[in-house]
Each structure stands twice: as C-alpha cells, then as structure tokens.
C-alpha cells in the first residue's frame, strides 16, 4: 500500500552564512523512512539558495514579508494552498511566527496544520521578557535591560560592567566595550529590527546549545546538545559537535515540562568555567544546525511532522556523542531562466535539468 | 589522580571529552601516561614504568610529569580518586 503524500510548506530557504533552518529541516524530513512528502518552499527573496538547490524543494513560491500585513501575507498563503493543498506549514523564522501563530485557527479551518507554541509561550521567552522568564521558572539568566533611546545609554554604567552585549529583539548581538560602541550597535540594530534594543550582561564561558522538541503536554520528545566549535562573525555556528551534557538536558526537560512547550526550540546557554549555566536565549523554532541532530540519531523535523499529522511519537533519549558538522560554501550554477521564473512568476518548479 | 571515566583516548593519543566536546592531542609518552592512569596505576608506579622504558633522568621525568598532570587538571580531564 502506498503512503499518502503529505504536502509540507516550509520557509527559511536562505542557506547563506546566516542560514535559515529551512534546508536542514527539509533534509531531515526527506531522510525519513516513513514519510512521503512534497516540499513546497516559501521564499521571501528570489536568491535564497534553497530555491535552486537540487533535491530540496519540489516547487518554491515567493511570499511577501509578514511586515506587508497579515492580510496580504495570508492571501498569498491561501493562493498557494489552492494550488498545492498544503497539509502542514513549518515556519522557520522568528519574525514570521507571530503571524502564523495568530493565524493558526484560520489555517486549521482551511485544512493547514501547524505545530507551534502558543502566543503566550512565544512572548514569555522573548528576549525582552527573558529575565522574568528566568525568575518564573528558576533559571539563571544574565542581567538584561531594554533600551529604546540613545538617552538610556549613559546610565547603563550604573547597572552593567563593560563589555556588555547589545542585542536586537529578533536577531543580531554585538559585544560593546564602551558607550560609543553601544551607540553604534544601537543605531545599527534599531534600524534593522526596530525597538527595543536589549542590553545584556556578558557572561564569559563556552556557548552550548540544545535543539529540542516539545509535544505541548510538557514532554520533551527529543533533545540534542551541541557545542559550537567554529563561530562566524555573525555569531552563527559554522562547525559544531554533539556533547553529552546531562545538566543541560535536565534544564531543557525542566523548561519544556514547566512551559508545556509545543514545537521546536533552541536553548542557547553559556557554561562558565565553574560549571554554572546561564540561559541567554530561547529561539522558538528549530535551529539551522538541526541536521546535526538528525545525523546523531534524532530526526527532529520528522518527529515534528508526525506529531503535527496526529501521530504519537515516542520519546528519543539516545544520540551519538561526538557527531560533528562543518558548513561549507559551494558555488552552485544556475540559469537566468530560473531566476526569471521565480522573479516574474513568483514560483519555480524544481527540475533535474537545473 | 585519575582520568575522568568519560574521557576517551585512542591509540594515536587523541583525547575526546564528550561532556564538553573538546578534543586534545598528546605525544606517545603522554598517551602512555593517560592509558596507565585509566588503568588505575598510581603516579609513582607510572613514574617507575616510564623510567624503566626510557632513558630519562629522574629529575627531568619528575618535572615533566608534574607539568603533564597540571595540564590534565587544567583541562578538566582528571579528577581526584575519591570522587
């Protein structure tokens, strides 16, 4: 008996030096022995590499940024749905999650499933709410403060020692050694991501991360921890290795149990030389390094698809320690015809010719 | 002292700490010392073993072993035996 094909729409095809998780999520799903899928890529820019990469999407559509307005955004999703009968959408950007979560019911009415945290869960762990999150759930968080104006910068000396971190509400983090550098980073970040800008205490130590999946009842379905071995100037992992850190796993399971987290998440933590853990960020989605977890034995994208489709997925606890990933750049050749198609028609059917 | 039980070392002298993801390399003599520690040998027993196998003055060996043990401790690869 042939399996029913699941049509999955996925964003985050920007496999650049600041990669979105779309391509590794798709690789995980495609490697599943149990799933038969059609992958519908949804791209914001016509040069996102995932549009052109062989074996990734079956077809890709351009979509407007959520900042164009929810109505415009959803109209385009519905247009694609009419043609593709989307069963499941996996959004992979922080900035689009709000729109998808708010539209969850509407999408469900149209037969489109999602597997996302609630709006409350999303907001609770936001960078600006992280100190309150830490207090509520008993997790150590670096001291942080929101600023909305350059006027706030001189008074930072009262609460923080330099260096400190200047962070955008969605992305970007820069280390500043004096108030002049804070001003530069504030201007750069606020122009790109808006306000507030978050000032965070700098904790010296090793950055360790966990990718995890919660089922919404408090159960951690899967979790893999990783240490970044090679970090780009944008702070992204260019290489990493799976580690066996029982304390991090305990923190992860505890957070998922207490928050009843639903969906993928990434915990970013700093482990100090004295063995203390500070939670610096929770990303409310699968991270771009998730393929490492797939390779180490936990196919988190596959589990997520199965749970979204109503299957019961058992808890995975084992994974291979010492599994590594190293990113690389590769010049892929394309044809102007492909670029023309995605630019003019807003869609590109993948073909083996390319 | 002893090597933490989680530390893996292979015949090439490549050490891997699965708790931190850090890896280290050591020369053949260092590898021997780590193997001996993993097998539960005492520090003075290791010293005797190395002296018997290599042409080395006691003072030189002593100094190098102190340095090597300090390095193992610094990188969190060793722990005291009563742990």
Tab-separated table of C-alpha atoms in Angstrom:
chain	number	residue	atom	x	y	z
A	1	UNK	CA	0.000	0.000	0.000
A	2	UNK	CA	1.445	3.359	-0.942
A	3	UNK	CA	1.797	6.058	1.689
A	4	UNK	CA	-0.247	9.201	1.384
A	5	UNK	CA	1.833	12.160	0.265
A	6	UNK	CA	1.988	14.998	2.784
A	7	UNK	CA	2.320	18.451	1.257
A	8	UNK	CA	4.576	20.471	3.522
A	9	UNK	CA	5.217	24.184	3.065
A	10	UNK	CA	8.498	25.364	4.547
A	11	UNK	CA	10.141	28.776	4.897
A	12	UNK	CA	13.750	29.647	5.729
A	13	UNK	CA	15.428	28.653	2.454
A	14	UNK	CA	18.148	31.266	2.894
A	15	UNK	CA	21.063	28.891	3.207
A	16	UNK	CA	23.603	31.692	3.465
A	17	UNK	CA	26.340	32.447	6.016
A	18	UNK	CA	23.453	33.382	8.333
A	19	UNK	CA	21.359	30.375	7.455
A	20	UNK	CA	17.663	29.824	7.935
A	21	UNK	CA	16.646	26.359	9.118
A	22	UNK	CA	14.524	25.528	6.041
A	23	UNK	CA	17.062	23.471	4.098
A	24	UNK	CA	18.220	21.304	7.053
A	25	UNK	CA	14.593	20.803	8.137
A	26	UNK	CA	13.778	19.597	4.613
A	27	UNK	CA	16.827	17.294	4.576
A	28	UNK	CA	15.629	15.702	7.818
A	29	UNK	CA	12.093	15.207	6.503
A	30	UNK	CA	13.326	13.790	3.210
A	31	UNK	CA	15.518	11.276	5.042
A	32	UNK	CA	12.532	9.848	6.904
A	33	UNK	CA	11.781	6.247	6.002
A	34	UNK	CA	8.138	6.690	6.963
A	35	UNK	CA	7.120	9.909	5.257
A	36	UNK	CA	6.207	10.518	1.651
A	37	UNK	CA	6.288	14.251	1.126
A	38	UNK	CA	6.013	17.019	-1.383
A	39	UNK	CA	8.031	20.018	-0.249
A	40	UNK	CA	6.645	23.419	-1.119
A	41	UNK	CA	9.282	26.030	-0.480
A	42	UNK	CA	8.182	29.508	0.511
A	43	UNK	CA	10.848	32.145	-0.068
A	44	UNK	CA	10.964	35.856	0.676
A	45	UNK	CA	13.813	36.672	-1.675
A	46	UNK	CA	14.428	35.397	-5.183
A	47	UNK	CA	18.054	34.477	-4.480
A	48	UNK	CA	17.503	32.275	-1.444
A	49	UNK	CA	19.778	29.311	-2.242
A	50	UNK	CA	17.203	26.695	-1.175
A	51	UNK	CA	15.060	27.659	-4.171
A	52	UNK	CA	17.756	26.434	-6.556
A	53	UNK	CA	19.407	23.614	-4.597
A	54	UNK	CA	18.749	20.196	-6.112
A	55	UNK	CA	16.751	17.716	-4.055
A	56	UNK	CA	15.435	20.279	-1.588
A	57	UNK	CA	12.058	21.697	-2.667
A	58	UNK	CA	9.686	20.293	-5.279
A	59	UNK	CA	8.395	23.770	-6.026
A	60	UNK	CA	9.056	27.154	-4.457
A	61	UNK	CA	6.792	30.183	-4.262
A	62	UNK	CA	7.744	33.725	-3.375
A	63	UNK	CA	5.759	35.128	-0.469
A	64	UNK	CA	5.575	38.682	0.895
A	65	UNK	CA	7.241	39.540	4.191
A	66	UNK	CA	4.852	39.420	7.155
A	67	UNK	CA	5.562	43.150	7.550
A	68	UNK	CA	3.485	43.680	4.372
A	69	UNK	CA	0.447	42.975	6.550
A	70	UNK	CA	-1.274	39.825	7.759
A	71	UNK	CA	-3.983	40.012	5.099
A	72	UNK	CA	-1.569	40.266	2.180
A	73	UNK	CA	0.581	37.543	3.691
A	74	UNK	CA	-2.302	35.130	4.294
A	75	UNK	CA	-3.853	35.820	0.897
A	76	UNK	CA	-0.650	34.615	-0.715
A	77	UNK	CA	-0.544	31.512	1.507
A	78	UNK	CA	-4.148	30.742	0.513
A	79	UNK	CA	-3.313	31.242	-3.152
A	80	UNK	CA	-0.544	28.664	-2.809
A	81	UNK	CA	-2.862	26.412	-0.786
A	82	UNK	CA	-5.435	26.413	-3.576
A	83	UNK	CA	-2.816	25.070	-5.948
A	84	UNK	CA	-0.901	22.754	-3.664
A	85	UNK	CA	-3.370	21.643	-0.953
A	86	UNK	CA	-0.912	22.313	1.864
A	87	UNK	CA	-1.243	19.835	4.757
A	88	UNK	CA	1.319	21.414	7.048
A	89	UNK	CA	3.296	24.639	7.297
A	90	UNK	CA	6.624	24.736	9.118
A	91	UNK	CA	7.672	28.368	9.583
A	92	UNK	CA	11.348	28.766	10.343
A	93	UNK	CA	11.829	32.453	11.100
A	94	UNK	CA	11.257	34.127	14.443
A	95	UNK	CA	9.857	37.194	12.691
A	96	UNK	CA	7.054	35.277	10.945
A	97	UNK	CA	5.999	33.151	13.927
A	98	UNK	CA	3.700	35.780	15.383
A	99	UNK	CA	1.657	35.921	12.161
A	100	UNK	CA	1.469	32.132	11.852
A	101	UNK	CA	0.511	31.633	15.496
A	102	UNK	CA	-2.165	34.324	15.290
A	103	UNK	CA	-3.496	32.679	12.125
A	104	UNK	CA	-3.363	29.122	13.461
A	105	UNK	CA	-7.154	28.717	13.690
A	106	UNK	CA	-7.785	30.236	10.301
A	107	UNK	CA	-5.180	27.960	8.742
A	108	UNK	CA	-6.670	24.940	10.541
A	109	UNK	CA	-10.104	25.791	9.141
A	110	UNK	CA	-8.581	25.609	5.675
A	111	UNK	CA	-7.021	22.248	6.464
A	112	UNK	CA	-3.485	23.527	7.050
A	113	UNK	CA	-1.817	22.187	10.159
A	114	UNK	CA	0.954	23.790	12.182
A	115	UNK	CA	2.927	22.653	15.220
A	116	UNK	CA	3.739	25.848	17.034
A	117	UNK	CA	4.000	27.273	20.536
A	118	UNK	CA	1.126	29.418	21.804
A	119	UNK	CA	1.294	33.191	21.615
A	120	UNK	CA	1.824	33.294	25.367
A	121	UNK	CA	4.719	30.827	25.134
A	122	UNK	CA	6.216	32.848	22.279
A	123	UNK	CA	6.046	36.145	24.130
A	124	UNK	CA	7.110	34.791	27.502
A	125	UNK	CA	10.524	33.679	26.192
A	126	UNK	CA	11.168	36.763	24.050
A	127	UNK	CA	14.484	38.462	24.664
A	128	UNK	CA	12.855	41.385	26.409
A	129	UNK	CA	10.882	39.081	28.756
A	130	UNK	CA	13.749	36.674	29.431
A	131	UNK	CA	14.622	37.992	32.930
A	132	UNK	CA	11.000	37.487	34.062
A	133	UNK	CA	11.022	34.049	32.390
A	134	UNK	CA	14.132	33.100	34.356
A	135	UNK	CA	12.606	34.252	37.603
A	136	UNK	CA	9.327	32.425	36.974
A	137	UNK	CA	10.933	29.103	36.062
A	138	UNK	CA	14.005	29.275	38.296
A	139	UNK	CA	16.623	29.537	35.558
A	140	UNK	CA	19.721	31.687	35.782
A	141	UNK	CA	19.644	34.470	33.179
A	142	UNK	CA	22.260	37.178	32.578
A	143	UNK	CA	21.126	40.583	33.779
A	144	UNK	CA	19.450	42.470	30.943
A	145	UNK	CA	17.593	45.669	30.242
A	146	UNK	CA	15.618	47.072	27.341
A	147	UNK	CA	16.522	50.454	25.948
A	148	UNK	CA	14.504	52.481	23.474
A	149	UNK	CA	16.613	55.600	23.070
A	150	UNK	CA	20.200	56.816	22.970
A	151	UNK	CA	19.403	58.759	26.150
A	152	UNK	CA	19.316	55.447	28.047
A	153	UNK	CA	22.918	54.589	27.195
A	154	UNK	CA	24.946	56.718	29.670
A	155	UNK	CA	23.030	55.243	32.635
A	156	UNK	CA	23.988	51.682	31.638
A	157	UNK	CA	27.204	52.130	33.661
A	158	UNK	CA	25.116	52.079	36.841
A	159	UNK	CA	23.878	48.531	36.187
A	160	UNK	CA	26.406	46.922	33.865
A	161	UNK	CA	30.142	46.423	33.582
A	162	UNK	CA	31.753	46.577	30.144
A	163	UNK	CA	31.928	44.633	27.935
A	164	UNK	CA	28.191	44.072	27.501
A	165	UNK	CA	26.020	42.672	24.752
A	166	UNK	CA	23.758	44.777	22.554
A	167	UNK	CA	21.021	42.611	21.031
A	168	UNK	CA	18.177	43.043	18.559
A	169	UNK	CA	14.718	41.827	19.532
A	170	UNK	CA	14.793	39.093	16.881
A	171	UNK	CA	18.371	38.723	15.681
A	172	UNK	CA	21.881	40.148	15.997
A	173	UNK	CA	24.092	40.552	19.012
A	174	UNK	CA	27.227	42.642	19.333
A	175	UNK	CA	29.766	42.969	22.095
A	176	UNK	CA	30.405	46.571	23.171
A	177	UNK	CA	33.407	47.661	25.223
A	178	UNK	CA	32.289	51.253	25.819
A	179	UNK	CA	29.280	53.527	25.447
A	180	UNK	CA	30.407	54.744	21.995
A	181	UNK	CA	30.233	51.192	20.723
A	182	UNK	CA	26.806	50.754	22.331
A	183	UNK	CA	25.599	53.819	20.377
A	184	UNK	CA	26.920	52.386	17.099
A	185	UNK	CA	25.315	48.979	17.712
A	186	UNK	CA	22.074	50.554	18.967
A	187	UNK	CA	21.708	52.548	15.751
A	188	UNK	CA	22.526	49.578	13.556
A	189	UNK	CA	20.205	47.160	15.356
A	190	UNK	CA	17.264	49.533	15.819
A	191	UNK	CA	17.370	50.456	12.121
A	192	UNK	CA	17.209	46.788	11.170
A	193	UNK	CA	14.977	45.186	13.780
A	194	UNK	CA	13.224	48.104	15.476
A	195	UNK	CA	12.938	48.793	19.182
A	196	UNK	CA	13.539	47.880	21.928
A	197	UNK	CA	17.202	47.032	21.847
A	198	UNK	CA	18.295	44.686	24.623
A	199	UNK	CA	21.380	45.246	26.741
A	200	UNK	CA	22.648	42.053	28.330
A	201	UNK	CA	25.389	41.286	30.819
A	202	UNK	CA	28.300	39.488	29.143
A	203	UNK	CA	28.958	36.068	30.685
A	204	UNK	CA	32.344	34.569	29.927
A	205	UNK	CA	32.259	30.896	29.116
A	206	UNK	CA	31.550	28.319	26.440
A	207	UNK	CA	28.403	28.590	24.360
A	208	UNK	CA	26.417	25.381	24.397
A	209	UNK	CA	23.091	24.852	22.643
A	210	UNK	CA	20.240	22.373	22.697
A	211	UNK	CA	17.736	21.660	19.945
A	212	UNK	CA	14.575	20.204	21.428
A	213	UNK	CA	11.015	19.317	20.570
A	214	UNK	CA	8.115	19.600	22.987
A	215	UNK	CA	4.745	17.945	22.426
A	216	UNK	CA	2.683	20.604	24.206
A	217	UNK	CA	1.895	18.475	27.246
A	218	UNK	CA	5.260	19.016	28.938
A	219	UNK	CA	7.036	16.044	27.375
A	220	UNK	CA	10.406	16.501	25.707
A	221	UNK	CA	10.091	14.304	22.651
A	222	UNK	CA	13.693	14.783	21.534
A	223	UNK	CA	16.718	16.854	22.523
A	224	UNK	CA	20.331	17.015	21.374
A	225	UNK	CA	23.038	19.265	22.800
A	226	UNK	CA	25.870	20.780	20.825
A	227	UNK	CA	28.906	22.943	21.391
A	228	UNK	CA	29.822	25.434	18.709
A	229	UNK	CA	33.350	24.785	17.522
A	230	UNK	CA	33.628	27.483	14.924
A	231	UNK	CA	31.623	30.710	15.091
A	232	UNK	CA	31.205	33.206	12.253
A	233	UNK	CA	31.442	36.956	12.684
A	234	UNK	CA	27.631	36.905	12.839
A	235	UNK	CA	27.810	34.572	15.839
A	236	UNK	CA	26.493	31.611	13.856
A	237	UNK	CA	27.845	28.104	14.222
A	238	UNK	CA	29.988	27.136	11.238
A	239	UNK	CA	31.018	23.945	12.952
A	240	UNK	CA	29.728	22.096	15.978
A	241	UNK	CA	29.834	18.819	17.834
A	242	UNK	CA	27.246	16.877	19.817
A	243	UNK	CA	28.067	16.614	23.504
A	244	UNK	CA	26.817	14.623	26.462
A	245	UNK	CA	25.820	17.283	28.947
A	246	UNK	CA	23.339	15.862	31.419
A	247	UNK	CA	22.829	19.163	33.208
A	248	UNK	CA	21.821	20.919	30.013
A	249	UNK	CA	19.410	18.118	29.224
A	250	UNK	CA	17.906	18.446	32.669
A	251	UNK	CA	17.452	22.206	32.206
A	252	UNK	CA	15.854	21.589	28.793
A	253	UNK	CA	13.411	18.967	30.057
A	254	UNK	CA	12.578	21.181	33.003
A	255	UNK	CA	11.797	24.192	30.790
A	256	UNK	CA	9.664	22.135	28.408
A	257	UNK	CA	7.811	20.493	31.303
A	258	UNK	CA	7.113	23.767	33.093
A	259	UNK	CA	6.150	25.767	29.997
A	260	UNK	CA	4.400	22.846	28.222
A	261	UNK	CA	6.241	23.962	25.136
A	262	UNK	CA	4.821	22.892	21.804
A	263	UNK	CA	7.090	22.726	18.777
A	264	UNK	CA	10.774	23.049	18.118
A	265	UNK	CA	13.064	25.193	20.226
A	266	UNK	CA	16.697	26.048	20.650
A	267	UNK	CA	18.179	26.873	24.015
A	268	UNK	CA	21.337	28.943	23.923
A	269	UNK	CA	23.351	28.785	27.113
A	270	UNK	CA	26.722	29.821	28.445
A	271	UNK	CA	28.574	27.360	30.620
A	272	UNK	CA	31.104	29.162	32.802
A	273	UNK	CA	34.453	27.680	33.803
A	274	UNK	CA	32.971	26.954	37.243
A	275	UNK	CA	30.216	24.868	35.653
A	276	UNK	CA	27.340	27.335	36.028
A	277	UNK	CA	24.752	27.606	33.254
A	278	UNK	CA	23.217	30.880	32.096
A	279	UNK	CA	20.336	30.845	29.653
A	280	UNK	CA	20.989	33.601	27.131
A	281	UNK	CA	18.237	32.947	24.630
A	282	UNK	CA	15.366	30.647	23.667
A	283	UNK	CA	14.662	30.516	19.956
A	284	UNK	CA	11.064	29.408	19.408
A	285	UNK	CA	11.783	27.205	16.409
A	286	UNK	CA	14.093	24.563	15.049
A	287	UNK	CA	17.624	25.990	14.598
A	288	UNK	CA	19.684	25.879	11.397
A	289	UNK	CA	22.053	23.256	12.857
A	290	UNK	CA	19.231	20.705	13.299
A	291	UNK	CA	20.710	18.385	10.671
A	292	UNK	CA	23.416	17.556	13.219
A	293	UNK	CA	20.676	16.142	15.461
A	294	UNK	CA	19.324	14.151	12.504
A	295	UNK	CA	22.792	12.738	11.858
A	296	UNK	CA	23.265	11.963	15.543
A	297	UNK	CA	20.113	9.836	15.572
A	298	UNK	CA	17.207	12.152	16.394
A	299	UNK	CA	15.266	13.244	13.331
A	300	UNK	CA	13.519	16.181	14.983
A	301	UNK	CA	11.953	17.549	11.750
A	302	UNK	CA	10.478	14.102	11.046
A	303	UNK	CA	9.085	13.791	14.585
A	304	UNK	CA	7.562	17.247	14.273
A	305	UNK	CA	5.802	16.368	11.012
A	306	UNK	CA	4.473	13.144	12.504
A	307	UNK	CA	3.138	14.882	15.606
A	308	UNK	CA	1.572	17.649	13.524
A	309	UNK	CA	-0.174	14.958	11.481
A	310	UNK	CA	-1.560	13.407	14.667
A	311	UNK	CA	0.863	10.522	15.146
A	312	UNK	CA	2.144	9.565	18.564
A	313	UNK	CA	5.920	9.883	18.600
A	314	UNK	CA	7.863	8.088	21.345
A	315	UNK	CA	10.474	9.945	23.377
A	316	UNK	CA	14.028	9.793	21.999
A	317	UNK	CA	16.796	9.974	24.556
A	318	UNK	CA	19.822	8.460	22.904
A	319	UNK	CA	22.005	10.156	20.347
A	320	UNK	CA	25.544	9.814	19.108
A	321	UNK	CA	28.001	11.966	21.030
A	322	UNK	CA	30.953	13.349	19.050
A	323	UNK	CA	28.988	13.792	15.805
A	324	UNK	CA	30.228	16.905	14.038
A	325	UNK	CA	29.013	19.280	11.383
A	326	UNK	CA	31.062	21.688	9.330
A	327	UNK	CA	29.340	24.123	6.988
A	328	UNK	CA	30.884	24.959	3.678
A	329	UNK	CA	30.221	27.197	0.749
A	330	UNK	CA	29.724	25.796	-2.715
A	331	UNK	CA	29.217	27.673	-5.929
A	332	UNK	CA	26.058	26.245	-7.416
A	333	UNK	CA	25.429	27.130	-11.027
A	334	UNK	CA	22.013	28.146	-12.246
A	335	UNK	CA	20.422	29.620	-15.292
A	336	UNK	CA	18.967	33.057	-15.846
A	337	UNK	CA	15.740	31.276	-16.843
A	338	UNK	CA	15.311	30.014	-13.285
A	339	UNK	CA	15.883	33.461	-11.867
A	340	UNK	CA	13.458	34.931	-14.402
A	341	UNK	CA	10.802	32.351	-13.480
A	342	UNK	CA	10.951	32.964	-9.730
A	343	UNK	CA	11.196	36.741	-10.211
A	344	UNK	CA	8.464	37.144	-12.823
A	345	UNK	CA	6.035	34.348	-11.910
A	346	UNK	CA	6.795	34.113	-8.180
A	347	UNK	CA	7.314	30.369	-8.450
A	348	UNK	CA	9.859	27.858	-9.614
A	349	UNK	CA	9.229	24.181	-10.159
A	350	UNK	CA	12.318	22.179	-9.374
A	351	UNK	CA	13.600	20.262	-12.329
A	352	UNK	CA	16.509	17.868	-12.610
A	353	UNK	CA	17.670	19.832	-15.657
A	354	UNK	CA	18.990	22.597	-13.445
B	1	UNK	CA	44.555	11.433	40.450
B	2	UNK	CA	42.731	9.591	37.711
B	3	UNK	CA	41.450	10.350	34.241
B	4	UNK	CA	37.715	11.075	34.221
B	5	UNK	CA	35.957	7.882	33.174
B	6	UNK	CA	34.081	9.667	30.364
B	7	UNK	CA	37.295	10.739	28.593
B	8	UNK	CA	38.043	8.685	25.508
B	9	UNK	CA	41.582	8.202	24.197
B	10	UNK	CA	42.666	6.224	21.172
B	11	UNK	CA	45.960	4.642	20.129
B	12	UNK	CA	47.007	7.830	18.317
B	13	UNK	CA	46.867	9.853	21.526
B	14	UNK	CA	43.667	11.698	20.547
B	15	UNK	CA	41.552	12.538	23.597
B	16	UNK	CA	37.871	13.472	23.467
B	17	UNK	CA	35.788	14.868	26.294
B	18	UNK	CA	32.139	14.048	25.450
B	19	UNK	CA	30.823	16.402	28.138
B	20	UNK	CA	32.357	19.491	26.592
B	21	UNK	CA	33.071	18.443	23.005
B	22	UNK	CA	36.723	19.461	23.442
B	23	UNK	CA	39.444	17.309	21.921
B	24	UNK	CA	43.178	17.191	22.607
B	25	UNK	CA	46.252	15.509	21.227
B	26	UNK	CA	49.151	14.143	23.199
B	27	UNK	CA	52.518	12.664	22.242
B	28	UNK	CA	53.247	8.923	22.618
B	29	UNK	CA	54.616	9.276	26.167
B	30	UNK	CA	51.615	11.358	27.220
B	31	UNK	CA	49.368	8.714	25.682
B	32	UNK	CA	51.119	6.029	27.744
B	33	UNK	CA	50.658	8.027	30.930
B	34	UNK	CA	46.953	8.579	30.207
B	35	UNK	CA	46.487	4.861	29.496
B	36	UNK	CA	48.218	3.983	32.770
B	37	UNK	CA	46.042	6.442	34.669
B	38	UNK	CA	42.941	4.996	33.029
B	39	UNK	CA	44.091	1.536	34.097
B	40	UNK	CA	44.252	2.730	37.696
B	41	UNK	CA	48.026	2.970	38.137
B	42	UNK	CA	49.385	5.251	40.865
B	43	UNK	CA	51.544	8.213	39.896
B	44	UNK	CA	54.718	6.691	41.386
B	45	UNK	CA	54.040	3.394	39.589
B	46	UNK	CA	53.726	5.266	36.301
B	47	UNK	CA	56.989	7.051	37.000
B	48	UNK	CA	58.770	3.748	37.560
B	49	UNK	CA	57.254	2.299	34.404
B	50	UNK	CA	58.368	5.249	32.276
B	51	UNK	CA	61.865	5.235	33.808
B	52	UNK	CA	62.211	1.550	33.025
B	53	UNK	CA	61.182	2.039	29.410
B	54	UNK	CA	63.003	5.284	28.550
B	55	UNK	CA	66.444	6.701	29.096
B	56	UNK	CA	65.471	9.673	31.221
B	57	UNK	CA	66.850	11.326	34.323
B	58	UNK	CA	64.606	11.161	37.345
B	59	UNK	CA	64.547	14.919	37.868
B	60	UNK	CA	63.570	15.549	34.234
B	61	UNK	CA	60.841	12.923	34.370
B	62	UNK	CA	59.541	14.275	37.657
B	63	UNK	CA	59.335	17.824	36.279
B	64	UNK	CA	57.622	16.744	33.059
B	65	UNK	CA	55.118	14.569	34.881
B	66	UNK	CA	54.202	17.392	37.250
B	67	UNK	CA	53.641	19.646	34.219
B	68	UNK	CA	51.616	16.982	32.442
B	69	UNK	CA	49.386	16.268	35.470
B	70	UNK	CA	48.841	20.015	35.921
B	71	UNK	CA	47.787	20.215	32.295
B	72	UNK	CA	45.331	17.334	32.680
B	73	UNK	CA	43.862	19.083	35.696
B	74	UNK	CA	43.726	22.458	33.914
B	75	UNK	CA	41.745	20.978	31.046
B	76	UNK	CA	39.388	19.190	33.429
B	77	UNK	CA	40.443	15.790	32.149
B	78	UNK	CA	41.389	14.409	35.544
B	79	UNK	CA	39.828	14.187	38.968
B	80	UNK	CA	40.895	13.116	42.424
B	81	UNK	CA	40.452	9.434	43.124
B	82	UNK	CA	37.908	9.739	45.925
B	83	UNK	CA	35.345	11.351	43.568
